[in-house]
Amino acid sequence: MNFNILIFELRRQMRQPAMYVYFLLFALMGFMGVWRASVGRGLLAKLTLAGRGNIEADAPYAIYYYITMLSTFGLIIAMAWFGNAASRDFKFRAHSLFYSYPLGKFAYLGGRFGGALAGILFVASGIGFGGLIAAVSPGADPAGIGSLNVMGFIQPYFISILPNFFLAGALFFSIAILSRQFSSVWAGLIGIVTLHLVGQGLAQTDSKLFAALLDPSGLVATRMTFQYWSISQKNEFLMPLTGVLLLNRLLWTAVAAAIWAFTWRRFSFAVPEVSGSGMQEIPEPGIPESKFRPSGIVSELQTVKSFSPWAHVGCMFHLIMDDFGFLTRRKSFYFVVALGLGLVLTIAYNNVGLVRGTQTFPVTSQILSALCRNLYFLGVLVALYCSSALVWRERDALVHEISGVLPVPRWVPLFSKIVAMSLVQ
């Protein structure tokens, strides 16, 4: 079995300074969470009540929830690394070389995916490492720290972090390797965030079981597991892999496996221009028409060059319409809008009529308040997708170097993209 691709990816990840910077940032967040929770303050204490009352700051349930919650911020890093690992060969036009090499699908896909997965797991391990250092450091309040349970810092990575990043990585990698461009990966990130937000919103209603299964991060299922525990159980018990948490982990691990099976089935080592995947073959170039003209004959086609401010404004309006059409013609744009509308309508529908937990009639003020409050998330999702698609547009088409030397001011393409995004929203 050939492991050269995997070894190359691992070495490349180890040479990236960003990986160690991210590790230190996550370690700092883990350290500050446990350290401040030892005196009953900070994010960890606010989320799980750890460090308050008789609950210890390093209680296993609190560490599990805190590590899982902070790891969701690593989805952006995971999207960049998995998407880059899958699309790098197409970006540098090296896919023909790799496709002609005697590699199997497992060696190529598994090597690229495994290297990115190992890198993001190393970064996420900084949370547990920082929390462990805080639990044994002399700066923490001994009254808020219990007996050290190392397994409380290790268990979340097997039950929560590894399945979550395996799911996210499979989705990001599949989109990038099949679409052969990086910008489409943003749709996968938006899909995961949307499901997470919908699950968090439904958790406030009576559909708690459905919300726990819908949330791919497992945070809702985790809260349902320990919400009725006693103080002694919270301080001593590890998070059990039973009940709704087990169902959540099995469900999304199966989804990740299905995505991998689909990627394995659809991926081909054929070059895009000559593959049978629906793309047409490039026709043979014909003999170009002779442009020779006898002397004395002047061409009727004259090129008028104008670099006046009005010409730049006209160019900007042309680019605005072009960028607007580029966004609205993409199928993934409507996919993102559908996800956003589903998020808004689901959360609004299940929360309209509730006033401090009491069911009332859905009056107009409640409906408008729920819709306006949740439309903010839809705007953020659409802005995130549009900005990524427009920024990467020239690079995906490999014309970024040409567009960078065109005789137009920099504000022309910049304002055109901003206005196009505003029109879409």
Short mmCIF file of C-alpha atoms in Angstrom, two decimals:
data_model
loop_
_atom_site.label_atom_id
_atom_site.label_comp_id
_atom_site.label_asym_id
_atom_site.label_seq_id
_atom_site.Cartn_x
_atom_site.Cartn_y
_atom_site.Cartn_z
CA MET A 1 0.00 0.00 0.00
CA ASN A 2 1.33 3.44 -0.99
CA PHE A 3 1.48 5.97 1.86
CA ASN A 4 3.54 8.59 0.05
CA ILE A 5 0.60 11.00 -0.31
CA LEU A 6 -0.25 10.71 3.39
CA ILE A 7 3.38 11.25 4.44
CA PHE A 8 3.62 14.26 2.12
CA GLU A 9 0.47 15.80 3.60
CA LEU A 10 1.65 15.23 7.15
CA ARG A 11 5.04 16.79 6.45
CA ARG A 12 3.40 19.72 4.74
CA GLN A 13 1.10 20.29 7.71
CA MET A 14 4.03 20.15 10.13
CA ARG A 15 5.89 22.81 8.16
CA GLN A 16 2.98 25.25 8.36
CA PRO A 17 3.42 27.83 11.15
CA ALA A 18 -0.35 28.41 11.14
CA MET A 19 -0.96 24.96 12.62
CA TYR A 20 1.08 25.76 15.73
CA VAL A 21 -0.47 29.22 16.03
CA TYR A 22 -3.97 27.72 15.98
CA PHE A 23 -2.88 25.11 18.53
CA LEU A 24 -1.64 27.82 20.91
CA LEU A 25 -4.85 29.83 20.47
CA PHE A 26 -7.04 26.85 21.30
CA ALA A 27 -4.75 25.95 24.21
CA LEU A 28 -5.12 29.49 25.53
CA MET A 29 -8.93 29.26 25.33
CA GLY A 30 -8.87 25.92 27.13
CA PHE A 31 -6.56 27.26 29.82
CA MET A 32 -8.59 30.42 30.40
CA GLY A 33 -11.86 28.47 30.54
CA VAL A 34 -10.76 26.14 33.35
CA TRP A 35 -8.68 28.77 35.16
CA ARG A 36 -11.52 31.31 35.33
CA ALA A 37 -14.08 28.60 36.12
CA SER A 38 -12.11 27.71 39.25
CA VAL A 39 -13.40 30.98 40.73
CA GLY A 40 -16.86 30.64 39.18
CA ARG A 41 -16.30 32.97 36.22
CA GLY A 42 -15.71 32.76 32.51
CA LEU A 43 -17.35 31.02 29.58
CA LEU A 44 -17.03 27.50 31.00
CA ALA A 45 -18.80 28.51 34.22
CA LYS A 46 -21.52 30.32 32.28
CA LEU A 47 -22.24 27.39 29.98
CA THR A 48 -22.10 24.50 32.43
CA LEU A 49 -22.16 26.10 35.93
CA ALA A 50 -18.75 24.51 36.53
CA GLY A 51 -16.92 26.15 39.42
CA ARG A 52 -20.14 27.43 40.96
CA GLY A 53 -21.62 25.96 44.09
CA ASN A 54 -20.18 22.51 44.72
CA ILE A 55 -19.55 21.74 41.03
CA GLU A 56 -15.85 21.43 40.23
CA ALA A 57 -14.32 23.47 37.41
CA ASP A 58 -12.68 20.37 35.91
CA ALA A 59 -15.78 18.17 36.17
CA PRO A 60 -15.75 15.65 33.28
CA TYR A 61 -19.16 16.69 31.94
CA ALA A 62 -18.12 20.36 31.84
CA ILE A 63 -14.80 19.60 30.12
CA TYR A 64 -16.61 17.43 27.56
CA TYR A 65 -19.14 20.15 26.74
CA TYR A 66 -16.52 22.92 26.68
CA ILE A 67 -14.15 21.05 24.35
CA THR A 68 -17.01 20.15 22.00
CA MET A 69 -18.32 23.70 21.94
CA LEU A 70 -14.93 25.33 21.28
CA SER A 71 -14.11 22.80 18.56
CA THR A 72 -17.00 24.15 16.48
CA PHE A 73 -14.87 27.25 15.89
CA GLY A 74 -12.39 24.95 14.21
CA LEU A 75 -14.85 24.26 11.38
CA ILE A 76 -13.49 27.26 9.48
CA ILE A 77 -9.95 25.91 9.82
CA ALA A 78 -11.15 22.45 8.81
CA MET A 79 -12.92 23.87 5.77
CA ALA A 80 -9.70 25.61 4.64
CA TRP A 81 -7.48 22.57 5.16
CA PHE A 82 -9.77 19.88 3.73
CA GLY A 83 -10.80 22.09 0.81
CA ASN A 84 -7.21 23.01 0.06
CA ALA A 85 -6.03 19.39 0.27
CA ALA A 86 -8.68 18.34 -2.25
CA SER A 87 -8.39 21.25 -4.70
CA ARG A 88 -4.65 21.98 -4.53
CA ASP A 89 -3.76 19.77 -7.48
CA PHE A 90 -6.33 21.50 -9.69
CA LYS A 91 -5.23 24.93 -8.49
CA PHE A 92 -1.63 24.34 -9.57
CA ARG A 93 -2.59 22.25 -12.62
CA ALA A 94 -0.74 19.24 -11.23
CA HIS A 95 -3.72 16.86 -11.33
CA SER A 96 -2.69 15.40 -14.70
CA LEU A 97 0.65 14.40 -13.19
CA PHE A 98 -0.89 12.75 -10.13
CA TYR A 99 -3.62 11.07 -12.16
CA SER A 100 -1.05 9.46 -14.44
CA TYR A 101 0.91 8.07 -11.49
CA PRO A 102 0.08 4.46 -10.48
CA LEU A 103 -1.96 5.39 -7.40
CA GLY A 104 -5.16 3.83 -6.16
CA LYS A 105 -8.16 5.74 -4.88
CA PHE A 106 -7.39 4.83 -1.29
CA ALA A 107 -3.81 6.04 -1.50
CA TYR A 108 -4.75 9.34 -3.15
CA LEU A 109 -8.03 10.23 -1.43
CA GLY A 110 -7.07 8.70 1.91
CA GLY A 111 -3.68 10.39 1.90
CA ARG A 112 -5.07 13.86 1.21
CA PHE A 113 -7.93 13.42 3.67
CA GLY A 114 -5.83 11.78 6.39
CA GLY A 115 -3.23 14.53 6.37
CA ALA A 116 -5.85 17.26 6.80
CA LEU A 117 -7.68 15.26 9.49
CA ALA A 118 -4.50 14.72 11.48
CA GLY A 119 -3.71 18.44 11.32
CA ILE A 120 -7.12 19.60 12.55
CA LEU A 121 -7.15 17.00 15.35
CA PHE A 122 -3.77 18.26 16.51
CA VAL A 123 -5.09 21.83 16.58
CA ALA A 124 -8.23 20.81 18.51
CA SER A 125 -6.13 18.89 21.03
CA GLY A 126 -4.89 22.26 22.23
CA ILE A 127 -8.20 22.80 24.06
CA GLY A 128 -7.77 19.75 26.26
CA PHE A 129 -4.07 20.41 26.70
CA GLY A 130 -4.67 23.97 27.87
CA GLY A 131 -7.46 22.89 30.22
CA LEU A 132 -5.26 20.17 31.71
CA ILE A 133 -2.44 22.64 32.32
CA ALA A 134 -4.89 25.00 34.03
CA ALA A 135 -6.22 22.23 36.27
CA VAL A 136 -2.75 21.45 37.67
CA SER A 137 -1.37 25.00 37.62
CA PRO A 138 -0.84 26.81 40.93
CA GLY A 139 -2.73 29.85 39.60
CA ALA A 140 -6.10 28.08 39.73
CA ASP A 141 -8.17 28.25 42.89
CA PRO A 142 -7.78 24.88 44.68
CA ALA A 143 -11.28 25.21 46.13
CA GLY A 144 -12.79 25.06 42.65
CA ILE A 145 -10.62 22.22 41.30
CA GLY A 146 -11.35 18.60 42.18
CA SER A 147 -9.24 15.48 41.91
CA LEU A 148 -7.57 15.31 38.53
CA ASN A 149 -9.28 12.97 36.05
CA VAL A 150 -7.13 12.80 32.94
CA MET A 151 -9.72 10.71 31.08
CA GLY A 152 -12.11 13.66 31.34
CA PHE A 153 -9.79 15.58 29.03
CA ILE A 154 -9.19 12.65 26.65
CA GLN A 155 -12.68 11.13 26.28
CA PRO A 156 -14.22 14.05 24.31
CA TYR A 157 -11.79 13.51 21.44
CA PHE A 158 -12.99 9.96 20.84
CA ILE A 159 -16.72 10.51 21.29
CA SER A 160 -17.16 14.05 19.97
CA ILE A 161 -14.18 15.68 18.24
CA LEU A 162 -13.10 12.81 15.98
CA PRO A 163 -16.63 12.02 14.67
CA ASN A 164 -17.42 15.73 14.21
CA PHE A 165 -14.31 16.51 12.18
CA PHE A 166 -14.65 13.24 10.27
CA LEU A 167 -18.14 14.33 9.22
CA ALA A 168 -17.14 17.91 8.40
CA GLY A 169 -13.97 16.79 6.64
CA ALA A 170 -15.83 14.21 4.54
CA LEU A 171 -18.33 16.87 3.44
CA PHE A 172 -15.73 19.55 2.68
CA PHE A 173 -13.38 17.11 0.96
CA SER A 174 -16.15 15.59 -1.13
CA ILE A 175 -17.40 18.97 -2.37
CA ALA A 176 -13.90 20.16 -3.25
CA ILE A 177 -12.69 16.97 -4.94
CA LEU A 178 -15.85 16.52 -7.02
CA SER A 179 -16.42 20.17 -7.97
CA ARG A 180 -12.65 20.67 -8.39
CA GLN A 181 -12.75 24.15 -6.91
CA PHE A 182 -12.37 25.55 -3.41
CA SER A 183 -15.12 28.18 -3.37
CA SER A 184 -17.91 25.57 -3.36
CA VAL A 185 -16.77 24.29 0.03
CA TRP A 186 -18.43 27.30 1.69
CA ALA A 187 -21.81 25.78 0.91
CA GLY A 188 -20.89 22.74 3.01
CA LEU A 189 -19.81 24.92 5.93
CA ILE A 190 -23.05 26.88 5.75
CA GLY A 191 -25.03 23.63 5.68
CA ILE A 192 -23.39 22.33 8.87
CA VAL A 193 -23.81 25.68 10.66
CA THR A 194 -27.46 25.82 9.60
CA LEU A 195 -28.20 22.35 10.97
CA HIS A 196 -26.46 23.28 14.21
CA LEU A 197 -28.47 26.49 14.60
CA VAL A 198 -31.75 24.75 13.77
CA GLY A 199 -30.98 22.09 16.37
CA GLN A 200 -30.17 24.74 18.97
CA GLY A 201 -33.42 26.54 18.18
CA LEU A 202 -35.58 23.40 18.32
CA ALA A 203 -34.00 22.48 21.66
CA GLN A 204 -36.02 25.30 23.24
CA THR A 205 -39.29 23.66 22.16
CA ASP A 206 -40.94 20.30 22.80
CA SER A 207 -39.07 18.70 19.86
CA LYS A 208 -35.99 18.00 21.97
CA LEU A 209 -35.34 14.49 20.65
CA PHE A 210 -35.53 15.66 17.04
CA ALA A 211 -33.27 18.62 17.89
CA ALA A 212 -30.71 16.31 19.52
CA LEU A 213 -30.58 14.10 16.43
CA LEU A 214 -30.50 17.04 14.02
CA ASP A 215 -27.53 18.78 15.64
CA PRO A 216 -24.37 17.39 13.98
CA SER A 217 -22.10 18.67 16.78
CA GLY A 218 -23.89 16.66 19.47
CA LEU A 219 -24.14 19.61 21.88
CA VAL A 220 -27.92 19.33 22.25
CA ALA A 221 -27.67 15.59 22.94
CA THR A 222 -24.91 16.26 25.47
CA ARG A 223 -27.04 18.77 27.38
CA MET A 224 -29.96 16.34 27.43
CA THR A 225 -27.67 13.68 28.91
CA PHE A 226 -26.39 15.62 31.93
CA GLN A 227 -29.19 18.13 32.57
CA TYR A 228 -30.76 16.05 35.36
CA TRP A 229 -27.54 14.80 36.95
CA SER A 230 -26.82 15.41 40.61
CA ILE A 231 -23.77 17.36 41.73
CA SER A 232 -21.86 14.21 42.66
CA GLN A 233 -22.59 12.66 39.26
CA LYS A 234 -21.34 15.78 37.49
CA ASN A 235 -18.12 15.78 39.49
CA GLU A 236 -17.35 12.07 39.09
CA PHE A 237 -18.99 10.53 36.00
CA LEU A 238 -17.56 10.57 32.51
CA MET A 239 -19.98 11.33 29.69
CA PRO A 240 -21.73 8.00 28.94
CA LEU A 241 -22.12 6.97 25.33
CA THR A 242 -25.72 5.88 25.72
CA GLY A 243 -29.23 7.04 24.91
CA VAL A 244 -29.73 10.03 22.66
CA LEU A 245 -26.00 10.82 22.55
CA LEU A 246 -25.27 7.36 21.16
CA LEU A 247 -28.02 7.75 18.55
CA ASN A 248 -26.62 11.13 17.51
CA ARG A 249 -23.09 9.78 17.13
CA LEU A 250 -24.22 6.73 15.16
CA LEU A 251 -26.45 8.82 12.89
CA TRP A 252 -23.84 11.38 11.86
CA THR A 253 -21.04 8.83 11.62
CA ALA A 254 -23.24 6.90 9.19
CA VAL A 255 -23.85 10.13 7.24
CA ALA A 256 -20.08 10.72 7.03
CA ALA A 257 -19.56 7.15 5.82
CA ALA A 258 -22.27 7.63 3.17
CA ILE A 259 -20.58 10.82 1.97
CA TRP A 260 -17.28 8.98 1.70
CA ALA A 261 -18.92 6.13 -0.22
CA PHE A 262 -20.50 8.63 -2.62
CA THR A 263 -17.14 10.38 -3.11
CA TRP A 264 -15.41 7.07 -3.71
CA ARG A 265 -18.02 6.14 -6.31
CA ARG A 266 -18.03 9.46 -8.18
CA PHE A 267 -14.32 10.25 -8.13
CA SER A 268 -12.33 9.38 -11.24
CA PHE A 269 -8.71 9.82 -12.23
CA ALA A 270 -9.82 10.98 -15.69
CA VAL A 271 -8.75 14.45 -16.75
CA PRO A 272 -11.82 16.75 -16.80
CA GLU A 273 -11.52 17.74 -20.48
CA VAL A 274 -11.67 14.15 -21.77
CA SER A 275 -13.67 12.41 -19.05
CA GLY A 276 -17.11 10.97 -19.57
CA SER A 277 -18.61 12.84 -16.62
CA GLY A 278 -20.79 15.06 -18.76
CA MET A 279 -18.08 17.46 -19.89
CA GLN A 280 -17.51 17.83 -23.60
CA GLU A 281 -14.21 17.10 -25.20
CA ILE A 282 -12.19 20.01 -26.47
CA PRO A 283 -12.40 20.10 -30.27
CA GLU A 284 -9.31 20.05 -32.37
CA PRO A 285 -8.13 23.53 -33.19
CA GLY A 286 -8.75 24.48 -36.78
CA ILE A 287 -6.58 26.49 -39.11
CA PRO A 288 -6.81 30.11 -38.03
CA GLU A 289 -8.14 32.56 -40.55
CA SER A 290 -5.40 34.57 -42.18
CA LYS A 291 -5.25 38.14 -40.93
CA PHE A 292 -3.04 39.33 -43.79
CA ARG A 293 -4.28 42.46 -45.49
CA PRO A 294 -2.79 44.05 -48.59
CA SER A 295 -1.03 47.30 -48.00
CA GLY A 296 -3.17 50.38 -48.35
CA ILE A 297 -6.33 48.75 -46.98
CA VAL A 298 -7.29 50.00 -43.51
CA SER A 299 -9.48 47.87 -41.29
CA GLU A 300 -12.89 49.35 -40.57
CA LEU A 301 -12.69 48.14 -36.93
CA GLN A 302 -11.21 50.88 -34.79
CA THR A 303 -10.52 50.53 -31.05
CA VAL A 304 -11.24 53.55 -28.90
CA LYS A 305 -9.34 53.64 -25.63
CA SER A 306 -10.72 55.76 -22.83
CA PHE A 307 -9.41 55.93 -19.28
CA SER A 308 -11.54 58.78 -18.03
CA PRO A 309 -13.38 58.60 -14.67
CA TRP A 310 -16.69 58.16 -16.50
CA ALA A 311 -15.27 55.19 -18.35
CA HIS A 312 -14.28 53.63 -15.02
CA VAL A 313 -17.77 54.21 -13.63
CA GLY A 314 -19.30 52.56 -16.68
CA CYS A 315 -16.90 49.64 -16.26
CA MET A 316 -17.97 49.33 -12.63
CA PHE A 317 -21.67 49.12 -13.56
CA HIS A 318 -20.85 46.46 -16.14
CA LEU A 319 -18.93 44.44 -13.53
CA ILE A 320 -21.79 44.83 -11.04
CA MET A 321 -24.25 43.20 -13.43
CA ASP A 322 -21.72 40.54 -14.35
CA ASP A 323 -21.00 39.64 -10.71
CA PHE A 324 -24.70 39.72 -9.86
CA GLY A 325 -25.47 37.32 -12.69
CA PHE A 326 -22.56 35.11 -11.68
CA LEU A 327 -23.99 34.72 -8.16
CA THR A 328 -27.60 34.16 -9.14
CA ARG A 329 -26.73 31.58 -11.80
CA ARG A 330 -24.97 29.27 -9.38
CA LYS A 331 -26.98 26.30 -8.11
CA SER A 332 -25.17 26.40 -4.79
CA PHE A 333 -26.53 29.92 -4.23
CA TYR A 334 -30.10 28.65 -4.18
CA PHE A 335 -29.01 25.78 -1.95
CA VAL A 336 -27.62 28.28 0.59
CA VAL A 337 -30.77 30.43 0.38
CA ALA A 338 -32.98 27.38 0.90
CA LEU A 339 -30.96 26.36 3.96
CA GLY A 340 -31.18 29.88 5.35
CA LEU A 341 -34.92 30.11 4.82
CA GLY A 342 -35.38 26.72 6.42
CA LEU A 343 -33.39 27.92 9.42
CA VAL A 344 -35.44 31.12 9.76
CA LEU A 345 -38.85 29.51 9.29
CA THR A 346 -38.13 26.52 11.53
CA ILE A 347 -36.86 28.57 14.47
CA ALA A 348 -39.53 31.23 14.05
CA TYR A 349 -42.37 28.71 13.75
CA ASN A 350 -41.36 26.81 16.87
CA ASN A 351 -40.82 29.92 18.99
CA VAL A 352 -43.78 32.06 17.93
CA GLY A 353 -46.43 32.17 20.65
CA LEU A 354 -44.06 31.43 23.52
CA VAL A 355 -43.77 34.11 26.20
CA ARG A 356 -41.43 33.00 28.98
CA GLY A 357 -42.38 29.39 28.37
CA THR A 358 -46.13 30.06 28.27
CA GLN A 359 -48.03 29.31 25.06
CA THR A 360 -50.01 32.29 23.72
CA PHE A 361 -51.65 33.27 20.45
CA PRO A 362 -49.14 34.22 17.71
CA VAL A 363 -49.84 37.94 17.49
CA THR A 364 -48.32 40.11 14.78
CA SER A 365 -45.63 41.63 17.00
CA GLN A 366 -44.30 38.18 17.94
CA ILE A 367 -44.20 37.01 14.33
CA LEU A 368 -42.36 40.12 13.15
CA SER A 369 -39.93 39.94 16.07
CA ALA A 370 -39.14 36.26 15.46
CA LEU A 371 -38.65 36.74 11.72
CA CYS A 372 -36.49 39.86 12.02
CA ARG A 373 -34.37 38.29 14.75
CA ASN A 374 -33.68 35.18 12.69
CA LEU A 375 -33.31 36.93 9.34
CA TYR A 376 -29.98 38.20 10.65
CA PHE A 377 -28.59 34.66 10.40
CA LEU A 378 -29.86 34.36 6.84
CA GLY A 379 -28.09 37.59 5.90
CA VAL A 380 -24.86 36.38 7.45
CA LEU A 381 -25.02 33.06 5.59
CA VAL A 382 -25.70 34.72 2.23
CA ALA A 383 -22.98 37.35 2.78
CA LEU A 384 -20.47 34.67 3.73
CA TYR A 385 -21.22 32.61 0.64
CA CYS A 386 -21.31 35.55 -1.79
CA SER A 387 -18.07 37.05 -0.53
CA SER A 388 -16.21 33.75 -0.87
CA ALA A 389 -17.60 33.10 -4.36
CA LEU A 390 -16.69 36.55 -5.66
CA VAL A 391 -13.24 36.68 -4.08
CA TRP A 392 -12.28 33.32 -5.55
CA ARG A 393 -13.95 33.88 -8.92
CA GLU A 394 -10.86 35.05 -10.82
CA ARG A 395 -8.62 32.47 -9.16
CA ASP A 396 -10.95 29.60 -10.00
CA ALA A 397 -10.92 30.73 -13.63
CA LEU A 398 -7.10 31.22 -13.51
CA VAL A 399 -7.37 34.80 -14.76
CA HIS A 400 -6.43 36.55 -11.50
CA GLU A 401 -3.02 37.58 -12.85
CA ILE A 402 -4.60 39.09 -15.95
CA SER A 403 -7.28 40.94 -13.99
CA GLY A 404 -4.61 42.30 -11.65
CA VAL A 405 -2.79 44.17 -14.44
CA LEU A 406 -5.81 45.62 -16.25
CA PRO A 407 -5.73 49.43 -16.66
CA VAL A 408 -8.53 50.09 -14.17
CA PRO A 409 -8.31 51.48 -10.63
CA ARG A 410 -8.56 49.01 -7.77
CA TRP A 411 -11.80 50.52 -6.54
CA VAL A 412 -13.64 49.44 -9.69
CA PRO A 413 -13.64 45.65 -9.05
CA LEU A 414 -13.84 46.20 -5.29
CA PHE A 415 -16.99 48.33 -5.38
CA SER A 416 -18.55 46.14 -8.06
CA LYS A 417 -18.28 43.07 -5.83
CA ILE A 418 -19.62 44.90 -2.78
CA VAL A 419 -22.60 46.30 -4.69
CA ALA A 420 -23.33 42.91 -6.28
CA MET A 421 -23.39 41.31 -2.82
CA SER A 422 -25.74 44.05 -1.60
CA LEU A 423 -28.10 43.49 -4.53
CA VAL A 424 -28.22 39.75 -3.84
CA GLN A 425 -29.09 40.34 -0.20
#
